mmCIF file of C-alpha atoms in Angstrom:
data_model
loop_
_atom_site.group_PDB
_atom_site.id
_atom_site.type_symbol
_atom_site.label_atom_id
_atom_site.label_comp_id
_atom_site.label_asym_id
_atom_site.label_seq_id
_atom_site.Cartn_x
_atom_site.Cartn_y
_atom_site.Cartn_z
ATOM 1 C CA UNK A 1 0.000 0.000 0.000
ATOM 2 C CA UNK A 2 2.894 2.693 0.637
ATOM 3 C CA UNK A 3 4.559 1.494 -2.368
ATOM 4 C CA UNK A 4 1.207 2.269 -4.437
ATOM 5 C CA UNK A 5 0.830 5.841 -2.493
ATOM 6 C CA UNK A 6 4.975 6.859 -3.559
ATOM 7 C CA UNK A 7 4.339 5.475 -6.753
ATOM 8 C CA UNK A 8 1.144 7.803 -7.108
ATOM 9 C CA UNK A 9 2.629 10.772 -5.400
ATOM 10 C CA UNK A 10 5.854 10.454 -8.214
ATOM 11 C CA UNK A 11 2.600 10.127 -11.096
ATOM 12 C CA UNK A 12 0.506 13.015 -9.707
ATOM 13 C CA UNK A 13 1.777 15.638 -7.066
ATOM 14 C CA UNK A 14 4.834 16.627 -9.164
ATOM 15 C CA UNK A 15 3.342 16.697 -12.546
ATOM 16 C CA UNK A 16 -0.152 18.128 -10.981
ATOM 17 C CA UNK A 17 0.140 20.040 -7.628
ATOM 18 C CA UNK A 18 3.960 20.503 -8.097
ATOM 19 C CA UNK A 19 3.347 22.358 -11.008
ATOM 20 C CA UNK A 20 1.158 24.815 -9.474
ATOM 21 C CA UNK A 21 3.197 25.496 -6.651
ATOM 22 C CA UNK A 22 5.750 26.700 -8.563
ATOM 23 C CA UNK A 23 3.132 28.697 -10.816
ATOM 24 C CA UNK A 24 1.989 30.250 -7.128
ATOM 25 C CA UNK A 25 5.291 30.953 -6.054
ATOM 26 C CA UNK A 26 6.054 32.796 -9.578
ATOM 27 C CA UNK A 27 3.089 34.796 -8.803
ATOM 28 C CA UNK A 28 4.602 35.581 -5.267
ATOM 29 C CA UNK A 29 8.145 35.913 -6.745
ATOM 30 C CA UNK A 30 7.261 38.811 -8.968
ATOM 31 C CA UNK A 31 5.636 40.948 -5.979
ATOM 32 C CA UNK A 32 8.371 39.836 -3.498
ATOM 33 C CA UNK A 33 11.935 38.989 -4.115
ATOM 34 C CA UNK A 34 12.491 37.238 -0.823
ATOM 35 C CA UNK A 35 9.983 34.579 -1.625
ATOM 36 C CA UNK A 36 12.339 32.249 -2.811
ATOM 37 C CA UNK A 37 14.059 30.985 0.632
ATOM 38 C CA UNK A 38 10.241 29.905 1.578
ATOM 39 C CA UNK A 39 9.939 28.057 -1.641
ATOM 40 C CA UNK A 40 13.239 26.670 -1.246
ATOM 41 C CA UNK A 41 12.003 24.840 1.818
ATOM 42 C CA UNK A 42 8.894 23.597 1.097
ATOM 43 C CA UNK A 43 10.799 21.925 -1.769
ATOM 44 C CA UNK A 44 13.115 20.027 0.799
ATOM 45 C CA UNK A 45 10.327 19.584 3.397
ATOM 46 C CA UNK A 46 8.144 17.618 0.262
ATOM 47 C CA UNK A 47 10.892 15.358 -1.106
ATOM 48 C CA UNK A 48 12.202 14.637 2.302
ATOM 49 C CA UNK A 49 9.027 13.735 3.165
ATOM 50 C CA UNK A 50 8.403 11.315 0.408
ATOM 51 C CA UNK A 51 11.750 9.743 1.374
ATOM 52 C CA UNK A 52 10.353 9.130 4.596
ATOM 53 C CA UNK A 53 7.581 7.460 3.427
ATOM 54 C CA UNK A 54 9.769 5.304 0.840
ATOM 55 C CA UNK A 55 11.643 4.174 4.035
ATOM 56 C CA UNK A 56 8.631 3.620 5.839
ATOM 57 C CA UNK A 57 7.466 0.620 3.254
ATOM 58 C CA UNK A 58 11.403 -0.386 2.978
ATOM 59 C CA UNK A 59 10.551 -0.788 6.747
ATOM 60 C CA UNK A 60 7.523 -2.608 6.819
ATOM 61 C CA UNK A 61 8.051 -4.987 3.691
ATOM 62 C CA UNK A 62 11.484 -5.753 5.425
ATOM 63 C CA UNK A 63 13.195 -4.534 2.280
ATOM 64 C CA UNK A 64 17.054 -4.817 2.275
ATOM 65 C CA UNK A 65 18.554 -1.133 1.170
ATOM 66 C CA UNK A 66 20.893 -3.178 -1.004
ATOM 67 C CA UNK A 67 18.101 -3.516 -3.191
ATOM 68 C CA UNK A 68 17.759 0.348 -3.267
ATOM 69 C CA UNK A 69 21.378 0.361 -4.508
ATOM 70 C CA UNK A 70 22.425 1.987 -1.150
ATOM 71 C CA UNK A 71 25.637 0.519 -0.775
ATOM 72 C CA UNK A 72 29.734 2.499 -0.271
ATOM 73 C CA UNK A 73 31.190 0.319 -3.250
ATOM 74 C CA UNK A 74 30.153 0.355 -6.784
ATOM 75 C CA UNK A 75 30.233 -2.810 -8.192
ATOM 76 C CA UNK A 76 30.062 -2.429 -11.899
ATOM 77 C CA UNK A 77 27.316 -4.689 -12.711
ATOM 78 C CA UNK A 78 27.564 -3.861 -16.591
ATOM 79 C CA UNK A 79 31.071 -4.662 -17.051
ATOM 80 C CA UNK A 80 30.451 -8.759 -17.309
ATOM 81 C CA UNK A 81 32.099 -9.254 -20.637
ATOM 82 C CA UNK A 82 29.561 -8.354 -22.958
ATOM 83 C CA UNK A 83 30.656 -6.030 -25.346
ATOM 84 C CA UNK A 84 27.630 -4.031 -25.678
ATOM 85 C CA UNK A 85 27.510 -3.322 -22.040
ATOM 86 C CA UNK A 86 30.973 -3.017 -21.545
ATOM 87 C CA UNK A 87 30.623 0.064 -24.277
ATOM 88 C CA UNK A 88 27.594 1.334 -22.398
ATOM 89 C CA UNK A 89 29.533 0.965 -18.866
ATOM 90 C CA UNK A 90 32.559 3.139 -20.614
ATOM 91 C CA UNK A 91 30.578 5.771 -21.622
ATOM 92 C CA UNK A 92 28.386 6.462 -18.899
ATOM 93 C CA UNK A 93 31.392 6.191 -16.472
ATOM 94 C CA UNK A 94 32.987 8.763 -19.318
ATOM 95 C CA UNK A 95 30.847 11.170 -19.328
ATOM 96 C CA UNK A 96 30.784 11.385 -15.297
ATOM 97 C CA UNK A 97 34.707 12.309 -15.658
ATOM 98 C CA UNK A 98 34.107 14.998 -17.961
ATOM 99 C CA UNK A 99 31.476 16.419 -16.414
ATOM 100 C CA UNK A 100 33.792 16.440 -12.778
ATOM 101 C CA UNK A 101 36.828 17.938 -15.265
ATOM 102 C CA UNK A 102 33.711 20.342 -16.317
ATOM 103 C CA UNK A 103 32.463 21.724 -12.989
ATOM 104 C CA UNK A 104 35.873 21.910 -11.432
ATOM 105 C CA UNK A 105 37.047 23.835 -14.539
ATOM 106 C CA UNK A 106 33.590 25.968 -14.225
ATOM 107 C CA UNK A 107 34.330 26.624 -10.665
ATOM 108 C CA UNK A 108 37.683 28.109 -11.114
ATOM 109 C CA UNK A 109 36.567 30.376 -13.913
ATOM 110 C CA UNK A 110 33.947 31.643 -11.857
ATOM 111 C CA UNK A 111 36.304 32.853 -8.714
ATOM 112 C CA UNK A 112 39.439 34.284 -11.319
ATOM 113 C CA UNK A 113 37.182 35.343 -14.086
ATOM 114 C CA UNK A 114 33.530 36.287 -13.251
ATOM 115 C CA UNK A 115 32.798 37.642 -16.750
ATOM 116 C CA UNK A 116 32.706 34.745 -18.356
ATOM 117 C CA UNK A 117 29.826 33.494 -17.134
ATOM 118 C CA UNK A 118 27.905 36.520 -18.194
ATOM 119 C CA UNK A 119 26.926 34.676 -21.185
ATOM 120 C CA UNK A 120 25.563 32.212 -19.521
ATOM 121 C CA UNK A 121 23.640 34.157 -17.805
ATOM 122 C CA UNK A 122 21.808 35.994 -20.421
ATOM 123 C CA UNK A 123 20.792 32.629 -21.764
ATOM 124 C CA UNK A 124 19.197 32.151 -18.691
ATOM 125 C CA UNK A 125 17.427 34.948 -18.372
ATOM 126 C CA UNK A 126 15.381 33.811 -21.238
ATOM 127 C CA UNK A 127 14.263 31.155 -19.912
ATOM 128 C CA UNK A 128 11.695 32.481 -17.407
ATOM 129 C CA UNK A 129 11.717 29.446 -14.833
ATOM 130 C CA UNK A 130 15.428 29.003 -14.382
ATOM 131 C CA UNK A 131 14.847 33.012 -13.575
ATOM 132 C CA UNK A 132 12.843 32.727 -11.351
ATOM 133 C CA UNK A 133 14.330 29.246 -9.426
ATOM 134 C CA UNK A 134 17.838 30.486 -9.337
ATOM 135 C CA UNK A 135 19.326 31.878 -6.241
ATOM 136 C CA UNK A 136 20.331 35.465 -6.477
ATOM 137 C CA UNK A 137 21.305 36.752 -3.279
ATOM 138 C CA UNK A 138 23.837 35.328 -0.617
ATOM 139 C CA UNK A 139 21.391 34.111 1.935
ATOM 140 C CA UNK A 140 19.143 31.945 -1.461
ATOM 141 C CA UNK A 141 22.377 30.312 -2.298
ATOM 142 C CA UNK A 142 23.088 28.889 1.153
ATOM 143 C CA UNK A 143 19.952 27.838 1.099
ATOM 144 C CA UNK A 144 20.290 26.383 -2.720
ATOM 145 C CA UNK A 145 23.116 24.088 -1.373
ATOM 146 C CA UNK A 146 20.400 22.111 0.951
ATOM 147 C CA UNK A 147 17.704 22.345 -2.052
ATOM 148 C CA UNK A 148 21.174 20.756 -4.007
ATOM 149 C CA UNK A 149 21.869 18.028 -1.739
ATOM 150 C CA UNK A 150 17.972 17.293 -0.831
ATOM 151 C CA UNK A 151 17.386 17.082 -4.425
ATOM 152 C CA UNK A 152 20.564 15.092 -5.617
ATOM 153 C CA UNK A 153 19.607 12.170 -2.160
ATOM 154 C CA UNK A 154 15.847 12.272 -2.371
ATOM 155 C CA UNK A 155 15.557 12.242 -6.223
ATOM 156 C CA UNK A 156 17.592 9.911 -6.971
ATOM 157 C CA UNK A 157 16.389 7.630 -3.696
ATOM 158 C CA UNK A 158 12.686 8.267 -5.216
ATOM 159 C CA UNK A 159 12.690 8.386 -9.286
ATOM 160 C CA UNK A 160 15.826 5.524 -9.681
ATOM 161 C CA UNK A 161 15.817 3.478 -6.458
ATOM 162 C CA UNK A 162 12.420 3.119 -5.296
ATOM 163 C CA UNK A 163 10.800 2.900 -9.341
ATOM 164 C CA UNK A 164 13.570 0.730 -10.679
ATOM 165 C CA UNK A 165 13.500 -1.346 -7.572
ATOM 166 C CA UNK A 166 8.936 -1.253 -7.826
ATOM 167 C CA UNK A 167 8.300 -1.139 -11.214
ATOM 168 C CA UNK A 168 9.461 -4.599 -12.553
ATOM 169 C CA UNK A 169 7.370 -6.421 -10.136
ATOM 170 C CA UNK A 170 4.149 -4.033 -10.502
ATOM 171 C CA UNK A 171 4.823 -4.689 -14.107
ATOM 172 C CA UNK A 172 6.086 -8.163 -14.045
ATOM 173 C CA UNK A 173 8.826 -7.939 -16.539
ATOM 174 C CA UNK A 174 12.303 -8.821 -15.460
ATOM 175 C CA UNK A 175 13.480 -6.241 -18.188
ATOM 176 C CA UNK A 176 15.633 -3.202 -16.721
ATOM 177 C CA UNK A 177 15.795 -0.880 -20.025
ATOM 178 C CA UNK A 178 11.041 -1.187 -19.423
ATOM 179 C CA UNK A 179 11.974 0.506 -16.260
ATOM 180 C CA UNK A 180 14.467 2.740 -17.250
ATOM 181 C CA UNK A 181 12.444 4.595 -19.653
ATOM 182 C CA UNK A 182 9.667 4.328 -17.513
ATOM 183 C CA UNK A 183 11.331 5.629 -14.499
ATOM 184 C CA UNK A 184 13.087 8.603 -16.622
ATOM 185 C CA UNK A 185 9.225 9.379 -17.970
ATOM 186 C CA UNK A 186 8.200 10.180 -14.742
ATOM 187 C CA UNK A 187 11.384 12.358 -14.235
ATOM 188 C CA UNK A 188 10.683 14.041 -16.818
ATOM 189 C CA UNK A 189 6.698 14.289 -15.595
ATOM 190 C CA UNK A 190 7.898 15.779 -12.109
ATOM 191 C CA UNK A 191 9.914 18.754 -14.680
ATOM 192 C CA UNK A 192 6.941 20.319 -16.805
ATOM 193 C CA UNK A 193 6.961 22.869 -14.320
ATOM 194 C CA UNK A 194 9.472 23.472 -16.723
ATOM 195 C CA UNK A 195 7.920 23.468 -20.158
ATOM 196 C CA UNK A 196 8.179 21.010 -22.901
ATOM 197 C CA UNK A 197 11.931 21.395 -23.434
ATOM 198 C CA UNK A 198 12.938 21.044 -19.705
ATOM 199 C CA UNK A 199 10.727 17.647 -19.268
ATOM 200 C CA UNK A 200 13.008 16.379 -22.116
ATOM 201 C CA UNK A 201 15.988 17.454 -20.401
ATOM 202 C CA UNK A 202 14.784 15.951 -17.273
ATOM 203 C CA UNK A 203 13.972 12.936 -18.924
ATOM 204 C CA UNK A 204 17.157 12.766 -20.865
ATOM 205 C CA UNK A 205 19.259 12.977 -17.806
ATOM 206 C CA UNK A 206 16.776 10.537 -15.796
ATOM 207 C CA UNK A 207 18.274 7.692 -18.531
ATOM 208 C CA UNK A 208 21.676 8.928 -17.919
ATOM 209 C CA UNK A 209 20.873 8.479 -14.123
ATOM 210 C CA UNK A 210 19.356 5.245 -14.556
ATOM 211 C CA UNK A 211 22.358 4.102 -16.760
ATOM 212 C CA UNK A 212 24.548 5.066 -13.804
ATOM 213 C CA UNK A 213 22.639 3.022 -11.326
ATOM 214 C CA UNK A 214 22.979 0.407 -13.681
ATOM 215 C CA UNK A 215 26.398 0.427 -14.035
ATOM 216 C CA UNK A 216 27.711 1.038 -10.583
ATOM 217 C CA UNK A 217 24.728 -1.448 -8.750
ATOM 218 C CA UNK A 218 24.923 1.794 -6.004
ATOM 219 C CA UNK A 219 23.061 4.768 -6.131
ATOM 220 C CA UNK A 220 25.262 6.578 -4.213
ATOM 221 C CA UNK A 221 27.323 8.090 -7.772
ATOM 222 C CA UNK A 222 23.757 9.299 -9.218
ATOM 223 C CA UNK A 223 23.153 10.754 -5.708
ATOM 224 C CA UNK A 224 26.536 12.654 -5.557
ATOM 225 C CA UNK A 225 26.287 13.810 -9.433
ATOM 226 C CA UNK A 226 23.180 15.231 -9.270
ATOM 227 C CA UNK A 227 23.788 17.417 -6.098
ATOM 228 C CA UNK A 228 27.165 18.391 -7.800
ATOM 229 C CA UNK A 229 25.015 19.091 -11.108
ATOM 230 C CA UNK A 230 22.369 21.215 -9.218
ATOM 231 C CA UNK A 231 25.104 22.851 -7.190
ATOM 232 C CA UNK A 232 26.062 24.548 -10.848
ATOM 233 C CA UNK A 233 23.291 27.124 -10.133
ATOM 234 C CA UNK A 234 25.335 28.584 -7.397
ATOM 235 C CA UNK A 235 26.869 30.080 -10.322
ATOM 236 C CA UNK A 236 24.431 30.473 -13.062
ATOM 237 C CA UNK A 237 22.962 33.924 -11.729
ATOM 238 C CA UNK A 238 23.898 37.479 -10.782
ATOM 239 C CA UNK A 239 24.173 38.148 -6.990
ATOM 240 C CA UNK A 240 21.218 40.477 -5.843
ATOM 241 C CA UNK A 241 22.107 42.820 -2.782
ATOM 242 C CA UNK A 242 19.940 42.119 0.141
ATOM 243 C CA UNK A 243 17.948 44.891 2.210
ATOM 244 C CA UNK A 244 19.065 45.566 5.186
#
């Protein structure tokens, strides 16, 4: 029964009531600045909350968190001699080093030489919900570092643990790449907020996540990429000067 309530609060409150609490805290946004912090926290107070619940059916269905990929070492479970998941395993692995090479490169431009993500940022500014979600003053992007690490535990823990864990037996296939794409779908869902192109993004990058999972058998990688990955809007925006 708590698996069917997570399961329906991944389906509906994101897509549906998700949706138009970011649409009400737009609303609030453009009146008051400061809004932000609030929405900041309800964010963490909602997906910690659904984590809670997730633990409470790990709990009562006596659910070992191996199963939720929750273990220190990785253990490659795609590198097993076939070539086509050897490839796959290579380039998912890849693509984690370049995006590390990526942020820690991003991170010292952004302390020596400011300007250059001025580009950036005007690219951003044109797309009206990264606006409006972005932290902008000092106090938002403390804050944005617990939205960062909420979101890169509790996401990951919720739309590639818990589903790719659930959905094979609600669906009774033994077939991982069913779930995967399933699983990402519903990533994507929990993004419209977004608009069309930021679902697809989202759903893009729930694969990629998946993959990872995949790969390493932990979900402990995904959980540490994804905070790193939201961390990157630290950067993305101007600072805004606080009232005193």
């Amino acid at each position: 029964m708590l698996f069917i309530m997570l399961l329906a609060f991944l389906l509906v409150y994101d897509p549906i009531f998700g949706k138009m609490m970011f649409e009400r805290f737009v609303r609030k946004l453009i009146r008051n600045q400061t809004t932000r912090v609030s929405y900041y926290y309800e964010t963490i107070a909602v997906l910690w909350g659904a984590v809670l619940l997730l633990f409470l059916a790990v709990w009562q269905y006596k659910v070992p968190l191996t199963e939720l990929g929750l273990q220190k070492v990785p253990t490659f479970n795609l590198l097993d001699g076939n070539p086509l998941n050897a490839w796959i395993s290579a380039i998912v692995l890849g693509l984690i080093l370049l995006y590390g090479i990526v942020f820690v490169v991003n991170t010292l431009l952004f302390v020596w030489k400011p300007h250059y993500f001025e580009k950036i940022q005007k690219e951003i500014e044109e797309e009206g919900y990264t606006t409006y979600l972005l932290p902008t003053s000092t106090k938002e992007k403390c804050v944005w570092v617990f939205v960062s690490i909420t979101a890169g535990v509790c996401e990951e823990l919720l739309y590639r643990s818990f589903l790719m864990y659930y959905l094979p037996s609600l669906l009774d296939t033994q077939s991982v790449w069913i779930s995967l794409i399933l699983s990402s779908l519903i990533f994507g869902l929990a993004h419209t907020y977004q608009g069309v192109k930021g679902a697809m993004k989202a759903t893009t990058l729930g694969m990629y996540f998946c993959l990872l999972y995949l790969v390493t058998d932990s979900i402990i990688p995904g959980m540490i990429l994804h905070t790193l990955i939201d961390l990157a809007g630290v950067f993305m925006m101007k600072s805004r000067k606080e009232k005193s």
